[in-house]
Amino acid sequence: MSKLIFRLFFSFLVFVGVFILIQNYLTPSSFGKYGHYRADAIEEAKVITPYFKGEEKCASCHQDIYDLKYSDLHSEVRCESCHPPKITAATECEILPPIIEGSIEFCGQCHAINAGRLKKGVPQLDIEEHEGSQNCIECHNSHAPWELKE
Amino acid sequence: MEEHFQHLYQALSQVDGYIYPNEIDLHWGLMIVLYPYITGLVAGAFILASLERVFNVKVLKPTYGIALLTALAFLLVATLPLVSHLQHPLRSYEIFMTPNPTSAMAIFGFVYLWYLMAVLLLEIWFDYRLDFVIWSKKSTGFKKLFYKIITLGINDTDEKSAKLDDKLGYFITVLGIPSAFILHGYVGFIFGSIKANPWWSTVLMPVIFLFSAMVSGIALVMVIYMVVSWVRKVKINMLCLDTIAKYLFYILIIDFTLESLDQIHRLYEAEESFNIIKVLVAGKLNITLIFIQILLGTIIPLLIMGLFQVYKPSEKIRKAAYLLVGILVLIGVFFMRWNVVIGGQLFSKSLSGFTSFKAVYSGMEGYFMTAVWLILPLLILTFLLWLMPPWNKVTSYQD
Amino acid sequence: MGTKRIRENRRNFFKSTIALIGGVITYSLIKPIEVFAQAKEEESKEDTSNLPLWGMGVDIESCVGCGKCVEACKIENNVPKEPFYFRTWVEQYTVKNDGEVKIESPNGGIGGLKQSVPSKDIFKSFMVPKLCNHCSEAPCVQACPVGATFISPDGVVLVDESYCIGCSYCIQACPYGARFMNPFTKVADKCTFCYHRITKGLDPACVEVCPTDARIFGDLRDKKSDLVKFLQKNQTQLLKPHLNTHSRVFYHGISSEVK
């Protein structure tokens, strides 16, 4: 009787013991430092390089355009709202300048008439009625929208 | 990858109403349907076996061994659909290394291990130990080697050791019933505890899962008993079969009552989510829920078995009917899992639209793998029945 | 004599084995307790009230639905371009005169939301940017079986990409649909408030590019931050408050139609 129970119990203990050994060995070292997770994961989440650089970085080369924009209606619009970095080549804007067309569809993202956009301080235009097929920037200076060209 | 995107673009074109953009992809597919289904078969088969041992229902004796081996065969496969559904299957060991105590899914690994190692294997071992000793003397080759190893060197064949086996086996079975309840109630809790999903989030979910598990397990053992008897060309014990059917009938009634209670409760409370669930049940789930699960899987079996309680036709008709009932119930319960798992993901958590589900044939989540995971346990069972046939046992537990 | 020695050897062997296993078990019993003790110590040492507590305000009254934030998020965080994967997106709600509510978010709002309802039928319309709500009682963190998603000490819900097993349970648990399975990394993916940016003093990409300042990001503990001022000035509301997630994304000007 005792032999059978002893052997079974012994195998059970061995099993549990081996399990605990493996568990101690395979648990990542920083696990549980702050909570039930790998504390190192926090640092790992920080190491990515940001693509969007912020206006200060843009202004460091383009102070004139920044000042112009700042003095006009688009002062609240950030540089990279319209000029997102082109990341296919590199993150530095010299290598792949984030030039945009200023097409009607592009400006229409904010300015096309939409019932959900009314009374929000953003001028709304029926883009089909407004001067047809030309690009917006052919008449408007996008950095100072009321400054019409020609 | 391209194929997956094509699949999603197709789903995107079939979106009805508004769903959150991340919800187009159904994250849980056929594998997660299989997981509660197979686990349920295990729990059900085990409970049937325990029924006759603990509650001393002697007429069920011919199915005792089959039920235990069926439970084992399916339990060995139970986690495989889960692992094959993981995006990083090689990291699955983490669930044992750092189980999150607040996660309903994390403890499953331990519940599973406990059930496999401490309950099912032990119970089978105690039941067979004496036979292993005797068989190891009679047989040759692989079988002899296997029996020799599996006895763990305990070769006692005297009366006293047989009594001890019996006593310990009984103890394990008593321990096993709550374990089986935990195993499957727990699977229900994995779904029932998701408060974000109103189709899953109900207190009754574990109980419903448990009873439908019992229904499916009993039906499976019934069908396997008939098939095995037919293959072995032995006469089916009709009294035993009738009794199984009686239990199936009773438990199916409880199961159906609980499921109805759940739906009536939803219907009457008519919470925020009710509008979308109404459309879900009437639309996307009408075939799998109303036709297959309720009509084919529940009402028809109930009518047939209910009729047999008052009027018993000839054995031949009864056998055919039981086979039909068993298969219908098995299909019905499969689609019950389907309706829970897939149904719960078809409507958006924004409660204002539906996505669609289209299973694929190939890949880890396809029909092919589903068939593999359903056939594999049957092959294992065949092997187990060959290796340790319950009908060749010289001894059985004390009556 | 010989058998006795063997027996004694065996006994010694068992003794040492049991001692070893017993030691391991005792150690393992003590170890978790030790971890708790350490955690407590560290908490008292490393006072989290020095750390920022990040949050975001969303001003429905300012959002024009241009979709710049969605586009910027995809660029900044390498989110797959296909329209099934979004860390943030913008929904347009249109209440029609007959009371029907139409919700749209084609491609998450990238390229600007376009009104599909004829203006004569419109009762009102508004835009709602959505993102991970960074719940302080996060259902996804509760559900993760291995501890691969967590709330960082500064209040951001993050995913440990090298630890996630890809079971999708967190995606099922998120009431806001803010999580998705990244098809390339094969782990759960979600908004991190651009954790790599905010820890360097930058704004999250969506906040950086928002032309109407509809997203206000900041430290909830810093009484002078824009976010705290926004919360003091405006009435705000959480999404799905009945789920008790205590999220840290605050919506101002939200209407009852928002789901």
mmCIF file with all atom_site columns, C-alpha atoms in Angstrom, chain A residues 3-87:
data_model
loop_
_atom_site.group_PDB
_atom_site.id
_atom_site.type_symbol
_atom_site.label_atom_id
_atom_site.label_alt_id
_atom_site.label_comp_id
_atom_site.label_asym_id
_atom_site.label_entity_id
_atom_site.label_seq_id
_atom_site.pdbx_PDB_ins_code
_atom_site.Cartn_x
_atom_site.Cartn_y
_atom_site.Cartn_z
_atom_site.occupancy
_atom_site.B_iso_or_equiv
_atom_site.pdbx_formal_charge
_atom_site.auth_seq_id
_atom_site.auth_comp_id
_atom_site.auth_asym_id
_atom_site.auth_atom_id
_atom_site.pdbx_PDB_model_num
ATOM 1  C CA . LYS A 1 3  ? 4.786  1.599  -1.747  1.00 0.00 ? 3  LYS A CA 1
ATOM 2  C CA . LEU A 1 4  ? 2.180  2.479  -4.359  1.00 0.00 ? 4  LEU A CA 1
ATOM 3  C CA . ILE A 1 5  ? 1.125  5.719  -2.747  1.00 0.00 ? 5  ILE A CA 1
ATOM 4  C CA . PHE A 1 6  ? 4.710  6.649  -2.059  1.00 0.00 ? 6  PHE A CA 1
ATOM 5  C CA . ARG A 1 7  ? 5.729  6.104  -5.664  1.00 0.00 ? 7  ARG A CA 1
ATOM 6  C CA . LEU A 1 8  ? 2.820  8.091  -7.011  1.00 0.00 ? 8  LEU A CA 1
ATOM 7  C CA . PHE A 1 9  ? 3.324  10.882 -4.557  1.00 0.00 ? 9  PHE A CA 1
ATOM 8  C CA . PHE A 1 10 ? 7.023  10.870 -5.271  1.00 0.00 ? 10 PHE A CA 1
ATOM 9  C CA . SER A 1 11 ? 6.441  11.133 -9.040  1.00 0.00 ? 11 SER A CA 1
ATOM 10 C CA . PHE A 1 12 ? 4.029  13.972 -8.359  1.00 0.00 ? 12 PHE A CA 1
ATOM 11 C CA . LEU A 1 13 ? 6.644  15.790 -6.290  1.00 0.00 ? 13 LEU A CA 1
ATOM 12 C CA . VAL A 1 14 ? 9.299  15.225 -8.952  1.00 0.00 ? 14 VAL A CA 1
ATOM 13 C CA . PHE A 1 15 ? 6.927  16.569 -11.568 1.00 0.00 ? 15 PHE A CA 1
ATOM 14 C CA . VAL A 1 16 ? 6.112  19.666 -9.543  1.00 0.00 ? 16 VAL A CA 1
ATOM 15 C CA . GLY A 1 17 ? 9.752  20.172 -8.652  1.00 0.00 ? 17 GLY A CA 1
ATOM 16 C CA . VAL A 1 18 ? 10.915 19.938 -12.255 1.00 0.00 ? 18 VAL A CA 1
ATOM 17 C CA . PHE A 1 19 ? 8.135  22.266 -13.298 1.00 0.00 ? 19 PHE A CA 1
ATOM 18 C CA . ILE A 1 20 ? 9.150  24.863 -10.751 1.00 0.00 ? 20 ILE A CA 1
ATOM 19 C CA . LEU A 1 21 ? 12.793 24.576 -11.781 1.00 0.00 ? 21 LEU A CA 1
ATOM 20 C CA . ILE A 1 22 ? 11.878 25.139 -15.431 1.00 0.00 ? 22 ILE A CA 1
ATOM 21 C CA . GLN A 1 23 ? 9.618  28.001 -14.437 1.00 0.00 ? 23 GLN A CA 1
ATOM 22 C CA . ASN A 1 24 ? 12.383 29.712 -12.515 1.00 0.00 ? 24 ASN A CA 1
ATOM 23 C CA . TYR A 1 25 ? 14.733 29.219 -15.415 1.00 0.00 ? 25 TYR A CA 1
ATOM 24 C CA . LEU A 1 26 ? 12.421 30.415 -18.198 1.00 0.00 ? 26 LEU A CA 1
ATOM 25 C CA . THR A 1 27 ? 10.807 33.439 -16.565 1.00 0.00 ? 27 THR A CA 1
ATOM 26 C CA . PRO A 1 28 ? 12.384 36.606 -17.990 1.00 0.00 ? 28 PRO A CA 1
ATOM 27 C CA . SER A 1 29 ? 14.600 38.296 -15.437 1.00 0.00 ? 29 SER A CA 1
ATOM 28 C CA . SER A 1 30 ? 12.809 41.633 -15.378 1.00 0.00 ? 30 SER A CA 1
ATOM 29 C CA . PHE A 1 31 ? 9.394  39.992 -15.083 1.00 0.00 ? 31 PHE A CA 1
ATOM 30 C CA . GLY A 1 32 ? 7.385  41.184 -12.112 1.00 0.00 ? 32 GLY A CA 1
ATOM 31 C CA . LYS A 1 33 ? 9.542  44.161 -11.269 1.00 0.00 ? 33 LYS A CA 1
ATOM 32 C CA . TYR A 1 34 ? 6.664  46.645 -11.512 1.00 0.00 ? 34 TYR A CA 1
ATOM 33 C CA . GLY A 1 35 ? 3.773  44.302 -12.088 1.00 0.00 ? 35 GLY A CA 1
ATOM 34 C CA . HIS A 1 36 ? 2.875  41.142 -13.946 1.00 0.00 ? 36 HIS A CA 1
ATOM 35 C CA . TYR A 1 37 ? 4.930  41.958 -17.014 1.00 0.00 ? 37 TYR A CA 1
ATOM 36 C CA . ARG A 1 38 ? 8.479  42.269 -18.298 1.00 0.00 ? 38 ARG A CA 1
ATOM 37 C CA . ALA A 1 39 ? 9.765  45.604 -17.003 1.00 0.00 ? 39 ALA A CA 1
ATOM 38 C CA . ASP A 1 40 ? 12.271 45.730 -19.866 1.00 0.00 ? 40 ASP A CA 1
ATOM 39 C CA . ALA A 1 41 ? 9.384  46.006 -22.304 1.00 0.00 ? 41 ALA A CA 1
ATOM 40 C CA . ILE A 1 42 ? 8.906  49.613 -21.178 1.00 0.00 ? 42 ILE A CA 1
ATOM 41 C CA . GLU A 1 43 ? 12.413 50.512 -22.263 1.00 0.00 ? 43 GLU A CA 1
ATOM 42 C CA . GLU A 1 44 ? 11.982 48.581 -25.493 1.00 0.00 ? 44 GLU A CA 1
ATOM 43 C CA . ALA A 1 45 ? 8.884  50.626 -26.298 1.00 0.00 ? 45 ALA A CA 1
ATOM 44 C CA . LYS A 1 46 ? 10.922 53.825 -25.999 1.00 0.00 ? 46 LYS A CA 1
ATOM 45 C CA . VAL A 1 47 ? 13.722 53.036 -28.445 1.00 0.00 ? 47 VAL A CA 1
ATOM 46 C CA . ILE A 1 48 ? 11.838 53.606 -31.707 1.00 0.00 ? 48 ILE A CA 1
ATOM 47 C CA . THR A 1 49 ? 13.004 56.693 -33.631 1.00 0.00 ? 49 THR A CA 1
ATOM 48 C CA . PRO A 1 50 ? 10.237 59.231 -34.139 1.00 0.00 ? 50 PRO A CA 1
ATOM 49 C CA . TYR A 1 51 ? 9.422  60.065 -37.767 1.00 0.00 ? 51 TYR A CA 1
ATOM 50 C CA . PHE A 1 52 ? 7.540  63.284 -37.089 1.00 0.00 ? 52 PHE A CA 1
ATOM 51 C CA . LYS A 1 53 ? 10.089 65.842 -35.938 1.00 0.00 ? 53 LYS A CA 1
ATOM 52 C CA . GLY A 1 54 ? 7.958  68.699 -34.658 1.00 0.00 ? 54 GLY A CA 1
ATOM 53 C CA . GLU A 1 55 ? 7.799  72.330 -35.758 1.00 0.00 ? 55 GLU A CA 1
ATOM 54 C CA . GLU A 1 56 ? 10.999 73.394 -34.049 1.00 0.00 ? 56 GLU A CA 1
ATOM 55 C CA . LYS A 1 57 ? 12.988 71.085 -36.273 1.00 0.00 ? 57 LYS A CA 1
ATOM 56 C CA . CYS A 1 58 ? 11.239 72.438 -39.382 1.00 0.00 ? 58 CYS A CA 1
ATOM 57 C CA . ALA A 1 59 ? 11.757 76.035 -38.294 1.00 0.00 ? 59 ALA A CA 1
ATOM 58 C CA . SER A 1 60 ? 15.468 75.466 -37.818 1.00 0.00 ? 60 SER A CA 1
ATOM 59 C CA . CYS A 1 61 ? 15.837 75.572 -41.613 1.00 0.00 ? 61 CYS A CA 1
ATOM 60 C CA . HIS A 1 62 ? 12.608 77.216 -42.775 1.00 0.00 ? 62 HIS A CA 1
ATOM 61 C CA . GLN A 1 63 ? 12.243 80.043 -40.273 1.00 0.00 ? 63 GLN A CA 1
ATOM 62 C CA . ASP A 1 64 ? 10.831 82.397 -42.949 1.00 0.00 ? 64 ASP A CA 1
ATOM 63 C CA . ILE A 1 65 ? 8.006  80.054 -43.933 1.00 0.00 ? 65 ILE A CA 1
ATOM 64 C CA . TYR A 1 66 ? 7.325  79.276 -40.309 1.00 0.00 ? 66 TYR A CA 1
ATOM 65 C CA . ASP A 1 67 ? 7.010  82.990 -39.507 1.00 0.00 ? 67 ASP A CA 1
ATOM 66 C CA . LEU A 1 68 ? 4.738  83.555 -42.474 1.00 0.00 ? 68 LEU A CA 1
ATOM 67 C CA . LYS A 1 69 ? 2.497  80.659 -41.464 1.00 0.00 ? 69 LYS A CA 1
ATOM 68 C CA . TYR A 1 70 ? 2.510  81.778 -37.859 1.00 0.00 ? 70 TYR A CA 1
ATOM 69 C CA . SER A 1 71 ? 1.284  85.244 -38.777 1.00 0.00 ? 71 SER A CA 1
ATOM 70 C CA . ASP A 1 72 ? -1.679 84.014 -40.785 1.00 0.00 ? 72 ASP A CA 1
ATOM 71 C CA . LEU A 1 73 ? -4.756 81.821 -40.497 1.00 0.00 ? 73 LEU A CA 1
ATOM 72 C CA . HIS A 1 74 ? -2.881 78.555 -40.636 1.00 0.00 ? 74 HIS A CA 1
ATOM 73 C CA . SER A 1 75 ? -0.929 79.407 -37.500 1.00 0.00 ? 75 SER A CA 1
ATOM 74 C CA . GLU A 1 76 ? -2.567 76.522 -35.645 1.00 0.00 ? 76 GLU A CA 1
ATOM 75 C CA . VAL A 1 77 ? -1.816 74.056 -38.423 1.00 0.00 ? 77 VAL A CA 1
ATOM 76 C CA . ARG A 1 78 ? 1.480  72.335 -37.807 1.00 0.00 ? 78 ARG A CA 1
ATOM 77 C CA . CYS A 1 79 ? 4.077  71.936 -40.546 1.00 0.00 ? 79 CYS A CA 1
ATOM 78 C CA . GLU A 1 80 ? 3.776  68.181 -40.578 1.00 0.00 ? 80 GLU A CA 1
ATOM 79 C CA . SER A 1 81 ? -0.022 68.250 -40.785 1.00 0.00 ? 81 SER A CA 1
ATOM 80 C CA . CYS A 1 82 ? 0.422  68.903 -44.476 1.00 0.00 ? 82 CYS A CA 1
ATOM 81 C CA . HIS A 1 83 ? 4.022  67.749 -44.894 1.00 0.00 ? 83 HIS A CA 1
ATOM 82 C CA . PRO A 1 84 ? 4.192  64.339 -43.257 1.00 0.00 ? 84 PRO A CA 1
ATOM 83 C CA . PRO A 1 85 ? 7.638  62.739 -43.516 1.00 0.00 ? 85 PRO A CA 1
ATOM 84 C CA . LYS A 1 86 ? 8.143  60.429 -46.455 1.00 0.00 ? 86 LYS A CA 1
ATOM 85 C CA . ILE A 1 87 ? 9.518  57.407 -44.765 1.00 0.00 ? 87 ILE A CA 1
#
